[in-house]
PDB file of C-alpha atoms in Angstrom:
ATOM      1  CA  UNK E   1      -6.828   9.665  -8.674  1.00 80.00           C
ATOM      2  CA  UNK E   2     -10.361  10.007  -7.290  1.00 86.00           C
ATOM      3  CA  UNK E   3      -9.671   8.235  -4.024  1.00 83.00           C
ATOM      4  CA  UNK E   4      -8.777  11.360  -1.965  1.00 84.00           C
ATOM      5  CA  UNK E   5     -11.948  13.048  -3.229  1.00 89.00           C
ATOM      6  CA  UNK E   6     -13.962   9.959  -2.308  1.00 89.00           C
ATOM      7  CA  UNK E   7     -12.634  10.002   1.246  1.00 88.00           C
ATOM      8  CA  UNK E   8     -13.132  13.742   1.643  1.00 90.00           C
ATOM      9  CA  UNK E   9     -16.703  13.495   0.358  1.00 91.00           C
ATOM     10  CA  UNK E  10     -17.536  11.356   3.394  1.00 89.00           C
ATOM     11  CA  UNK E  11     -15.911  13.774   5.840  1.00 92.00           C
ATOM     12  CA  UNK E  12     -17.359  16.874   7.475  1.00 92.00           C
ATOM     13  CA  UNK E  13     -17.926  20.228   5.842  1.00 89.00           C
ATOM     14  CA  UNK E  14     -15.165  22.760   6.548  1.00 86.00           C
ATOM     15  CA  UNK E  15     -17.504  25.642   7.467  1.00 89.00           C
ATOM     16  CA  UNK E  16     -19.942  23.840   9.792  1.00 90.00           C
ATOM     17  CA  UNK E  17     -18.161  20.648  10.842  1.00 91.00           C
ATOM     18  CA  UNK E  18     -21.329  18.717   9.897  1.00 92.00           C
ATOM     19  CA  UNK E  19     -21.710  15.769   7.568  1.00 90.00           C
ATOM     20  CA  UNK E  20     -23.289  16.502   4.194  1.00 93.00           C
ATOM     21  CA  UNK E  21     -25.390  13.930   2.362  1.00 92.00           C
ATOM     22  CA  UNK E  22     -25.393  16.267  -0.643  1.00 94.00           C
ATOM     23  CA  UNK E  23     -21.602  16.235  -0.837  1.00 93.00           C
ATOM     24  CA  UNK E  24     -21.498  12.454  -0.453  1.00 93.00           C
ATOM     25  CA  UNK E  25     -24.108  11.759  -3.142  1.00 94.00           C
ATOM     26  CA  UNK E  26     -22.599  14.414  -5.382  1.00 94.00           C
ATOM     27  CA  UNK E  27     -19.420  12.387  -5.593  1.00 94.00           C
ATOM     28  CA  UNK E  28     -21.216   9.055  -6.001  1.00 94.00           C
ATOM     29  CA  UNK E  29     -23.548  10.189  -8.776  1.00 94.00           C
ATOM     30  CA  UNK E  30     -20.698  11.818 -10.691  1.00 94.00           C
ATOM     31  CA  UNK E  31     -18.593   8.638 -10.356  1.00 93.00           C
ATOM     32  CA  UNK E  32     -20.619   5.743 -11.795  1.00 91.00           C
ATOM     33  CA  UNK E  33     -17.782   3.329 -11.064  1.00 89.00           C
ATOM     34  CA  UNK E  34     -18.770   3.633  -7.390  1.00 90.00           C
ATOM     35  CA  UNK E  35     -22.257   2.162  -8.014  1.00 91.00           C
ATOM     36  CA  UNK E  36     -21.419  -1.396  -6.948  1.00 89.00           C
ATOM     37  CA  UNK E  37     -19.970  -0.338  -3.617  1.00 88.00           C
ATOM     38  CA  UNK E  38     -22.819   2.106  -2.961  1.00 92.00           C
ATOM     39  CA  UNK E  39     -25.414  -0.606  -3.590  1.00 91.00           C
ATOM     40  CA  UNK E  40     -23.700  -2.869  -1.066  1.00 90.00           C
ATOM     41  CA  UNK E  41     -23.488  -0.062   1.474  1.00 90.00           C
ATOM     42  CA  UNK E  42     -27.158   0.862   1.120  1.00 90.00           C
ATOM     43  CA  UNK E  43     -28.359  -2.759   1.288  1.00 90.00           C
ATOM     44  CA  UNK E  44     -28.756  -4.857   4.443  1.00 88.00           C
ATOM     45  CA  UNK E  45     -25.100  -5.804   4.039  1.00 90.00           C
ATOM     46  CA  UNK E  46     -24.268  -2.212   4.974  1.00 91.00           C
ATOM     47  CA  UNK E  47     -25.620  -2.753   8.493  1.00 94.00           C
ATOM     48  CA  UNK E  48     -23.970  -5.979   9.779  1.00 95.00           C
ATOM     49  CA  UNK E  49     -25.234  -7.258  13.128  1.00 94.00           C
ATOM     50  CA  UNK E  50     -21.656  -7.621  14.370  1.00 93.00           C
ATOM     51  CA  UNK E  51     -18.173  -7.650  12.874  1.00 92.00           C
ATOM     52  CA  UNK E  52     -18.280 -11.422  13.388  1.00 91.00           C
ATOM     53  CA  UNK E  53     -21.160 -11.822  10.966  1.00 94.00           C
ATOM     54  CA  UNK E  54     -19.721 -10.187   7.857  1.00 93.00           C
ATOM     55  CA  UNK E  55     -17.328 -11.216   5.088  1.00 92.00           C
ATOM     56  CA  UNK E  56     -14.226  -9.321   4.067  1.00 91.00           C
ATOM     57  CA  UNK E  57     -12.770  -8.876   0.590  1.00 89.00           C
ATOM     58  CA  UNK E  58      -9.371  -7.696  -0.558  1.00 86.00           C
ATOM     59  CA  UNK E  59     -10.860  -5.549  -3.362  1.00 86.00           C
ATOM     60  CA  UNK E  60      -7.424  -5.251  -4.958  1.00 90.00           C
ATOM     61  CA  UNK E  61      -5.704  -7.907  -7.044  1.00 93.00           C
ATOM     62  CA  UNK E  62      -2.293  -9.269  -6.056  1.00 94.00           C
ATOM     63  CA  UNK E  63       0.384 -11.455  -7.619  1.00 95.00           C
ATOM     64  CA  UNK E  64       1.599 -14.801  -6.330  1.00 95.00           C
ATOM     65  CA  UNK E  65       4.843 -16.333  -7.571  1.00 95.00           C
ATOM     66  CA  UNK E  66       6.074 -19.745  -6.418  1.00 94.00           C
ATOM     67  CA  UNK E  67       9.638 -21.039  -6.193  1.00 92.00           C
ATOM     68  CA  UNK E  68       9.461 -22.305  -9.765  1.00 94.00           C
ATOM     69  CA  UNK E  69       8.587 -18.851 -11.075  1.00 94.00           C
ATOM     70  CA  UNK E  70       4.943 -19.633 -11.900  1.00 95.00           C
ATOM     71  CA  UNK E  71       2.736 -16.554 -11.454  1.00 96.00           C
ATOM     72  CA  UNK E  72      -0.989 -16.154 -10.819  1.00 95.00           C
ATOM     73  CA  UNK E  73      -3.260 -13.233  -9.961  1.00 94.00           C
ATOM     74  CA  UNK E  74      -5.259 -13.548  -6.744  1.00 93.00           C
ATOM     75  CA  UNK E  75      -8.058 -11.904  -4.804  1.00 91.00           C
ATOM     76  CA  UNK E  76      -8.744 -12.724  -1.159  1.00 90.00           C
ATOM     77  CA  UNK E  77     -12.171 -13.557   0.262  1.00 89.00           C
ATOM     78  CA  UNK E  78     -12.548 -13.822   4.037  1.00 90.00           C
ATOM     79  CA  UNK E  79     -15.762 -15.770   4.688  1.00 90.00           C
ATOM     80  CA  UNK E  80     -17.267 -15.598   8.154  1.00 91.00           C
ATOM     81  CA  UNK E  81     -17.780 -18.964   9.814  1.00 90.00           C
ATOM     82  CA  UNK E  82     -20.454 -17.443  12.059  1.00 91.00           C
ATOM     83  CA  UNK E  83     -22.756 -16.880   9.080  1.00 93.00           C
ATOM     84  CA  UNK E  84     -23.990 -13.621   7.576  1.00 94.00           C
ATOM     85  CA  UNK E  85     -26.307 -11.644   9.862  1.00 95.00           C
ATOM     86  CA  UNK E  86     -27.497  -8.083   9.286  1.00 95.00           C
ATOM     87  CA  UNK E  87     -29.653  -5.515  11.029  1.00 94.00           C
ATOM     88  CA  UNK E  88     -32.843  -4.416   9.390  1.00 91.00           C
ATOM     89  CA  UNK E  89     -33.009  -0.685   8.739  1.00 89.00           C
ATOM     90  CA  UNK E  90     -35.232  -0.201  11.819  1.00 91.00           C
ATOM     91  CA  UNK E  91     -32.877  -2.236  14.013  1.00 92.00           C
ATOM     92  CA  UNK E  92     -29.878  -0.276  12.803  1.00 92.00           C
ATOM     93  CA  UNK E  93     -31.592   3.026  13.607  1.00 90.00           C
ATOM     94  CA  UNK E  94     -32.496   1.790  17.089  1.00 91.00           C
ATOM     95  CA  UNK E  95     -28.984   0.536  17.790  1.00 90.00           C
ATOM     96  CA  UNK E  96     -27.510   3.857  16.725  1.00 87.00           C
ATOM     97  CA  UNK E  97     -29.544   5.549  19.446  1.00 89.00           C
ATOM     98  CA  UNK E  98     -28.706   2.896  22.051  1.00 89.00           C
ATOM     99  CA  UNK E  99     -25.034   2.058  21.583  1.00 89.00           C
ATOM    100  CA  UNK E 100     -22.739   3.619  18.975  1.00 88.00           C
ATOM    101  CA  UNK E 101     -19.964   1.244  20.076  1.00 90.00           C
ATOM    102  CA  UNK E 102     -22.081  -1.886  19.645  1.00 91.00           C
ATOM    103  CA  UNK E 103     -19.687  -3.554  17.184  1.00 92.00           C
ATOM    104  CA  UNK E 104     -16.620  -2.913  19.322  1.00 87.00           C
ATOM    105  CA  UNK E 105     -18.461  -3.999  22.479  1.00 90.00           C
ATOM    106  CA  UNK E 106     -19.801  -7.248  20.989  1.00 90.00           C
ATOM    107  CA  UNK E 107     -16.324  -8.149  19.735  1.00 86.00           C
ATOM    108  CA  UNK E 108     -14.713  -7.715  23.162  1.00 84.00           C
ATOM    109  CA  UNK E 109     -17.553  -9.540  24.902  1.00 88.00           C
ATOM    110  CA  UNK E 110     -17.201 -12.539  22.581  1.00 88.00           C
ATOM    111  CA  UNK E 111     -13.417 -12.684  23.027  1.00 84.00           C
ATOM    112  CA  UNK E 112     -13.767 -12.386  26.819  1.00 84.00           C
ATOM    113  CA  UNK E 113     -16.011 -15.471  26.927  1.00 88.00           C
ATOM    114  CA  UNK E 114     -13.576 -17.281  24.569  1.00 85.00           C
ATOM    115  CA  UNK E 115     -16.134 -17.389  21.767  1.00 87.00           C
ATOM    116  CA  UNK E 116     -13.505 -16.482  19.207  1.00 85.00           C
ATOM    117  CA  UNK E 117     -14.633 -15.339  15.760  1.00 87.00           C
ATOM    118  CA  UNK E 118     -13.238 -17.119  12.740  1.00 87.00           C
ATOM    119  CA  UNK E 119     -13.022 -16.372   9.047  1.00 89.00           C
ATOM    120  CA  UNK E 120     -12.139 -18.836   6.288  1.00 88.00           C
ATOM    121  CA  UNK E 121      -9.617 -17.432   3.848  1.00 87.00           C
ATOM    122  CA  UNK E 122     -10.475 -18.313   0.275  1.00 87.00           C
ATOM    123  CA  UNK E 123      -8.357 -17.262  -2.681  1.00 89.00           C
ATOM    124  CA  UNK E 124      -9.760 -16.481  -6.114  1.00 89.00           C
ATOM    125  CA  UNK E 125      -7.065 -17.393  -8.634  1.00 91.00           C
ATOM    126  CA  UNK E 126      -6.602 -16.210 -12.221  1.00 92.00           C
ATOM    127  CA  UNK E 127      -3.883 -17.672 -14.465  1.00 93.00           C
ATOM    128  CA  UNK E 128      -1.257 -15.037 -15.203  1.00 95.00           C
ATOM    129  CA  UNK E 129      -1.800 -15.107 -18.960  1.00 95.00           C
ATOM    130  CA  UNK E 130      -5.599 -14.706 -18.719  1.00 93.00           C
ATOM    131  CA  UNK E 131      -5.415 -11.127 -17.442  1.00 94.00           C
ATOM    132  CA  UNK E 132      -4.462  -9.760 -20.875  1.00 94.00           C
ATOM    133  CA  UNK E 133      -7.607 -11.116 -22.552  1.00 93.00           C
ATOM    134  CA  UNK E 134     -10.114 -10.871 -19.694  1.00 92.00           C
ATOM    135  CA  UNK E 135     -13.327  -9.035 -20.609  1.00 90.00           C
ATOM    136  CA  UNK E 136     -12.428  -6.040 -18.424  1.00 91.00           C
ATOM    137  CA  UNK E 137      -9.363  -4.795 -16.579  1.00 93.00           C
ATOM    138  CA  UNK E 138      -8.923  -7.303 -13.701  1.00 92.00           C
ATOM    139  CA  UNK E 139      -6.776  -4.748 -11.839  1.00 93.00           C
ATOM    140  CA  UNK E 140      -9.588  -2.190 -11.665  1.00 90.00           C
ATOM    141  CA  UNK E 141     -10.534  -1.798  -8.003  1.00 86.00           C
ATOM    142  CA  UNK E 142     -14.148  -1.020  -8.895  1.00 86.00           C
ATOM    143  CA  UNK E 143     -14.667  -4.355 -10.661  1.00 85.00           C
ATOM    144  CA  UNK E 144     -15.506  -7.782  -9.204  1.00 84.00           C
ATOM    145  CA  UNK E 145     -14.149 -10.895 -10.881  1.00 84.00           C
ATOM    146  CA  UNK E 146     -16.855 -13.370 -11.849  1.00 80.00           C
ATOM    147  CA  UNK E 147     -16.963 -16.563  -9.801  1.00 74.00           C
ATOM    148  CA  UNK E 148     -17.363 -18.856 -12.795  1.00 65.00           C
ATOM    149  CA  UNK E 149     -14.060 -20.096 -14.122  1.00 57.00           C
ATOM    150  CA  UNK E 150     -12.199 -18.654 -11.133  1.00 62.00           C
ATOM    151  CA  UNK E 151     -13.003 -20.987  -8.241  1.00 56.00           C
ATOM    152  CA  UNK E 152     -11.752 -20.205  -4.753  1.00 58.00           C
ATOM    153  CA  UNK E 153      -8.824 -22.310  -3.594  1.00 58.00           C
ATOM    154  CA  UNK E 154     -10.431 -24.723  -1.084  1.00 52.00           C
ATOM    155  CA  UNK E 155      -7.152 -25.727   0.560  1.00 47.00           C
ATOM    156  CA  UNK E 156      -6.333 -22.414   2.201  1.00 44.00           C
ATOM    157  CA  UNK E 157      -8.240 -21.791   5.405  1.00 48.00           C
ATOM    158  CA  UNK E 158      -7.413 -20.141   8.682  1.00 48.00           C
ATOM    159  CA  UNK E 159      -9.203 -18.911  11.776  1.00 50.00           C
ATOM    160  CA  UNK E 160      -8.667 -15.512  13.362  1.00 49.00           C
ATOM    161  CA  UNK E 161      -8.381 -15.277  17.143  1.00 54.00           C
ATOM    162  CA  UNK E 162      -7.869 -11.655  18.138  1.00 54.00           C
ATOM    163  CA  UNK E 163      -6.812 -10.849  21.662  1.00 57.00           C
ATOM    164  CA  UNK E 164      -7.764  -7.691  23.535  1.00 50.00           C
ATOM    165  CA  UNK E 165      -4.867  -5.430  24.389  1.00 60.00           C
ATOM    166  CA  UNK E 166      -4.020  -1.833  25.108  1.00 68.00           C
ATOM    167  CA  UNK E 167      -6.161  -0.033  22.545  1.00 70.00           C
ATOM    168  CA  UNK E 168      -4.062   3.076  21.949  1.00 72.00           C
ATOM    169  CA  UNK E 169      -0.820   1.131  21.661  1.00 71.00           C
ATOM    170  CA  UNK E 170      -2.121  -1.800  19.616  1.00 72.00           C
ATOM    171  CA  UNK E 171      -4.605  -0.004  17.371  1.00 75.00           C
ATOM    172  CA  UNK E 172      -3.987   3.714  17.002  1.00 75.00           C
ATOM    173  CA  UNK E 173      -0.211   3.349  16.637  1.00 80.00           C
ATOM    174  CA  UNK E 174      -0.298   0.513  14.113  1.00 83.00           C
ATOM    175  CA  UNK E 175       1.490   1.292  10.864  1.00 82.00           C
ATOM    176  CA  UNK E 176       0.339  -0.854   7.939  1.00 80.00           C
ATOM    177  CA  UNK E 177       2.234  -0.368   4.689  1.00 79.00           C
ATOM    178  CA  UNK E 178       1.563  -2.054   1.383  1.00 78.00           C
ATOM    179  CA  UNK E 179       5.285  -2.409   0.696  1.00 82.00           C
ATOM    180  CA  UNK E 180       5.719  -5.001   3.456  1.00 79.00           C
ATOM    181  CA  UNK E 181       4.909  -8.206   1.601  1.00 84.00           C
ATOM    182  CA  UNK E 182       5.857 -11.820   2.213  1.00 85.00           C
ATOM    183  CA  UNK E 183       8.209 -13.541  -0.258  1.00 89.00           C
ATOM    184  CA  UNK E 184       6.255 -14.718  -3.281  1.00 93.00           C
ATOM    185  CA  UNK E 185       3.508 -12.138  -2.717  1.00 93.00           C
ATOM    186  CA  UNK E 186       3.692  -9.009  -4.829  1.00 92.00           C
ATOM    187  CA  UNK E 187       1.491  -6.134  -5.968  1.00 92.00           C
ATOM    188  CA  UNK E 188      -0.316  -6.091  -9.273  1.00 93.00           C
ATOM    189  CA  UNK E 189      -0.720  -3.179 -11.717  1.00 93.00           C
ATOM    190  CA  UNK E 190      -3.715  -2.148  -9.573  1.00 91.00           C
ATOM    191  CA  UNK E 191      -3.253   1.632  -9.324  1.00 88.00           C
ATOM    192  CA  UNK E 192      -4.830   1.722  -5.864  1.00 87.00           C
ATOM    193  CA  UNK E 193      -2.311  -0.777  -4.498  1.00 89.00           C
ATOM    194  CA  UNK E 194       0.590   1.101  -6.043  1.00 89.00           C
ATOM    195  CA  UNK E 195      -0.651   4.405  -4.654  1.00 87.00           C
ATOM    196  CA  UNK E 196      -1.154   2.970  -1.182  1.00 87.00           C
ATOM    197  CA  UNK E 197       2.332   1.469  -1.180  1.00 87.00           C
ATOM    198  CA  UNK E 198       3.630   5.018  -1.398  1.00 85.00           C
ATOM    199  CA  UNK E 199       1.053   6.949   0.611  1.00 86.00           C
ATOM    200  CA  UNK E 200       0.626   4.747   3.692  1.00 86.00           C
ATOM    201  CA  UNK E 201       4.264   5.050   4.717  1.00 85.00           C
ATOM    202  CA  UNK E 202       4.051   8.819   4.369  1.00 87.00           C
ATOM    203  CA  UNK E 203       0.900   8.830   6.487  1.00 85.00           C
ATOM    204  CA  UNK E 204       2.522   6.925   9.367  1.00 85.00           C
ATOM    205  CA  UNK E 205       5.662   9.057   9.284  1.00 85.00           C
ATOM    206  CA  UNK E 206       3.459  12.126   9.551  1.00 86.00           C
ATOM    207  CA  UNK E 207       1.375  10.720  12.408  1.00 83.00           C
ATOM    208  CA  UNK E 208       3.872   8.742  14.486  1.00 82.00           C
ATOM    209  CA  UNK E 209       7.285  10.019  13.404  1.00 83.00           C
ATOM    210  CA  UNK E 210      10.117   8.694  11.289  1.00 81.00           C
ATOM    211  CA  UNK E 211      10.743   5.708  13.558  1.00 81.00           C
ATOM    212  CA  UNK E 212       7.169   4.425  13.804  1.00 83.00           C
ATOM    213  CA  UNK E 213       8.364   0.948  12.759  1.00 81.00           C
ATOM    214  CA  UNK E 214      10.166   0.667  16.115  1.00 81.00           C
ATOM    215  CA  UNK E 215       6.920   0.858  18.090  1.00 82.00           C
ATOM    216  CA  UNK E 216       6.061  -2.537  19.660  1.00 80.00           C
ATOM    217  CA  UNK E 217       2.935  -3.063  17.543  1.00 82.00           C
ATOM    218  CA  UNK E 218       4.921  -2.454  14.326  1.00 82.00           C
ATOM    219  CA  UNK E 219       8.105  -4.307  15.243  1.00 80.00           C
ATOM    220  CA  UNK E 220       8.530  -7.539  13.230  1.00 76.00           C
ATOM    221  CA  UNK E 221       8.754 -10.877  15.027  1.00 77.00           C
ATOM    222  CA  UNK E 222      11.857 -11.689  12.962  1.00 74.00           C
ATOM    223  CA  UNK E 223      13.834  -8.533  13.600  1.00 69.00           C
ATOM    224  CA  UNK E 224      14.862  -6.617  10.508  1.00 66.00           C
ATOM    225  CA  UNK E 225      18.181  -4.784  10.200  1.00 67.00           C
ATOM    226  CA  UNK E 226      18.753  -1.731   8.071  1.00 64.00           C
ATOM    227  CA  UNK E 227      20.821   1.412   7.933  1.00 67.00           C
ATOM    228  CA  UNK E 228      18.123   3.884   9.007  1.00 65.00           C
ATOM    229  CA  UNK E 229      19.368   5.442  12.229  1.00 64.00           C
ATOM    230  CA  UNK E 230      18.618   8.320  14.554  1.00 68.00           C
ATOM    231  CA  UNK E 231      16.004  10.911  13.646  1.00 72.00           C
ATOM    232  CA  UNK E 232      13.042  12.091  15.742  1.00 74.00           C
ATOM    233  CA  UNK E 233      11.296   9.775  18.206  1.00 73.00           C
ATOM    234  CA  UNK E 234      14.019   7.111  18.165  1.00 75.00           C
ATOM    235  CA  UNK E 235      12.832   4.258  20.409  1.00 72.00           C
ATOM    236  CA  UNK E 236      15.632   1.705  20.202  1.00 70.00           C
ATOM    237  CA  UNK E 237      19.401   1.641  19.878  1.00 65.00           C
ATOM    238  CA  UNK E 238      20.939  -1.232  17.954  1.00 60.00           C
ATOM    239  CA  UNK E 239      24.604  -0.419  18.407  1.00 60.00           C
ATOM    240  CA  UNK E 240      27.114   1.656  16.504  1.00 60.00           C
ATOM    241  CA  UNK E 241      27.197  -0.587  13.420  1.00 57.00           C
ATOM    242  CA  UNK E 242      24.443  -2.397  11.513  1.00 56.00           C
ATOM    243  CA  UNK E 243      24.154  -6.030  12.579  1.00 51.00           C
ATOM    244  CA  UNK E 244      23.532  -8.094   9.479  1.00 49.00           C
ATOM    245  CA  UNK E 245      23.134 -11.647  10.710  1.00 49.00           C
ATOM    246  CA  UNK E 246      20.997 -13.042   7.883  1.00 45.00           C
ATOM    247  CA  UNK E 247      22.601 -14.970   5.082  1.00 39.00           C
ATOM    248  CA  UNK E 248      22.265 -14.012   1.464  1.00 39.00           C
ATOM    249  CA  UNK E 249      20.506 -17.300   0.665  1.00 39.00           C
ATOM    250  CA  UNK E 250      17.810 -16.692   3.262  1.00 40.00           C
ATOM    251  CA  UNK E 251      17.045 -13.226   1.968  1.00 40.00           C
ATOM    252  CA  UNK E 252      17.173 -13.291  -1.809  1.00 40.00           C
ATOM    253  CA  UNK E 253      18.631 -16.537  -3.061  1.00 39.00           C
ATOM    254  CA  UNK E 254      22.276 -16.394  -4.179  1.00 39.00           C
ATOM    255  CA  UNK E 255      22.095 -12.658  -4.859  1.00 37.00           C
ATOM    256  CA  UNK E 256      23.897 -10.526  -2.293  1.00 38.00           C
ATOM    257  CA  UNK E 257      21.446  -7.857  -1.095  1.00 39.00           C
ATOM    258  CA  UNK E 258      21.682  -4.911   1.274  1.00 40.00           C
ATOM    259  CA  UNK E 259      20.071  -6.853   4.124  1.00 40.00           C
ATOM    260  CA  UNK E 260      22.465  -9.761   3.718  1.00 39.00           C
ATOM    261  CA  UNK E 261      25.779  -7.954   4.173  1.00 38.00           C
ATOM    262  CA  UNK E 262      27.606  -9.501   7.096  1.00 41.00           C
ATOM    263  CA  UNK E 263      28.808  -7.493  10.069  1.00 42.00           C
ATOM    264  CA  UNK E 264      32.423  -6.447   9.672  1.00 41.00           C
ATOM    265  CA  UNK E 265      32.229  -5.854   5.926  1.00 39.00           C
ATOM    266  CA  UNK E 266      32.062  -2.100   6.394  1.00 38.00           C
ATOM    267  CA  UNK E 267      34.848   0.396   6.830  1.00 40.00           C
ATOM    268  CA  UNK E 268      35.193   4.156   6.661  1.00 39.00           C
ATOM    269  CA  UNK E 269      36.138   5.765   3.353  1.00 37.00           C
ATOM    270  CA  UNK E 270      39.399   7.690   3.242  1.00 39.00           C
ATOM    271  CA  UNK E 271      37.864  10.704   1.527  1.00 39.00           C
ATOM    272  CA  UNK E 272      35.052  11.226   4.028  1.00 39.00           C
ATOM    273  CA  UNK E 273      33.372   9.650   7.024  1.00 42.00           C
ATOM    274  CA  UNK E 274      30.595   7.989   5.048  1.00 42.00           C
ATOM    275  CA  UNK E 275      30.593   4.151   5.114  1.00 41.00           C
ATOM    276  CA  UNK E 276      31.650   2.204   2.054  1.00 39.00           C
ATOM    277  CA  UNK E 277      31.405  -1.471   1.249  1.00 41.00           C
ATOM    278  CA  UNK E 278      34.136  -3.878   0.192  1.00 38.00           C
ATOM    279  CA  UNK E 279      32.825  -6.482  -2.254  1.00 37.00           C
ATOM    280  CA  UNK E 280      34.094 -10.003  -2.699  1.00 38.00           C
ATOM    281  CA  UNK E 281      36.472  -8.762  -5.418  1.00 35.00           C
ATOM    282  CA  UNK E 282      37.942  -6.282  -2.880  1.00 33.00           C
ATOM    283  CA  UNK E 283      36.718  -3.320  -4.940  1.00 32.00           C
ATOM    284  CA  UNK E 284      35.819  -0.369  -2.737  1.00 33.00           C
ATOM    285  CA  UNK E 285      32.558   1.360  -3.653  1.00 35.00           C
ATOM    286  CA  UNK E 286      32.339   4.967  -2.515  1.00 33.00           C
ATOM    287  CA  UNK E 287      29.152   6.998  -2.454  1.00 34.00           C
ATOM    288  CA  UNK E 288      28.697   9.783  -5.053  1.00 35.00           C
ATOM    289  CA  UNK E 289      28.789  12.302  -2.231  1.00 37.00           C
ATOM    290  CA  UNK E 290      32.332  11.221  -1.350  1.00 36.00           C
ATOM    291  CA  UNK E 291      33.627  11.232  -4.899  1.00 35.00           C
ATOM    292  CA  UNK E 292      32.329  14.716  -5.574  1.00 36.00           C
ATOM    293  CA  UNK E 293      33.689  16.102  -2.331  1.00 35.00           C
ATOM    294  CA  UNK E 294      30.281  17.134  -0.923  1.00 34.00           C
TER     295      UNK E 294
END
């Protein structure tokens, strides 16, 4: 509930357009749960020498479930393989006067010379049952799970090799939504995750239009098919009927889902022009709008 206030406390004042340290510290001091993050920000870790020389953390807790139905809670730690390097306070002040884009510039320079940055993905794992008796709420975004008893999974590692591209198309138009998760990866009761799953989609629809998922940077490699059509800023046309080429098994096991309906299984309802679906038992399901005559 405090997250919008937190963000706004770092923004500019409405009357002057200037940043306000008083407003920022007012929020922090009245929200003691922010102390851990503030201490990191105000330490040397708050002034990394480059993006390459800093770790990344998921903050939120997520749920993994394997094919056998076993569940665990996880947190992600991205450890830099370049080592941690930070500016001193004096160096950070000097760099601010010399080059405000120093982090962006150093990243592009390193990629151009093929000195690709890499981060090792480590996963902190908590048994599903342990969350109920843990000494504090493990889904609280402001808390950090202790390392003891929750070792990082050493078998999961990957290197990141970003490629420079068209900045406005590949960065400013990107639409990241928390609802787009891989099979077996699900949200936890973390209120921040649940809120973001709702809010981020709204944010992208407001900024880039209803069809932002059709932009090249947001288009999935394995093309998805759904029944959302037309609307403002339509970029692609997929034909007059939905093309559902995936099998039910590939999508959600033996259960027949909306994305697994095969092409040709649709026909127009007699009572109105809305589409209806014929099931395997040949029962015709009409929408409530048709049955009520609206």
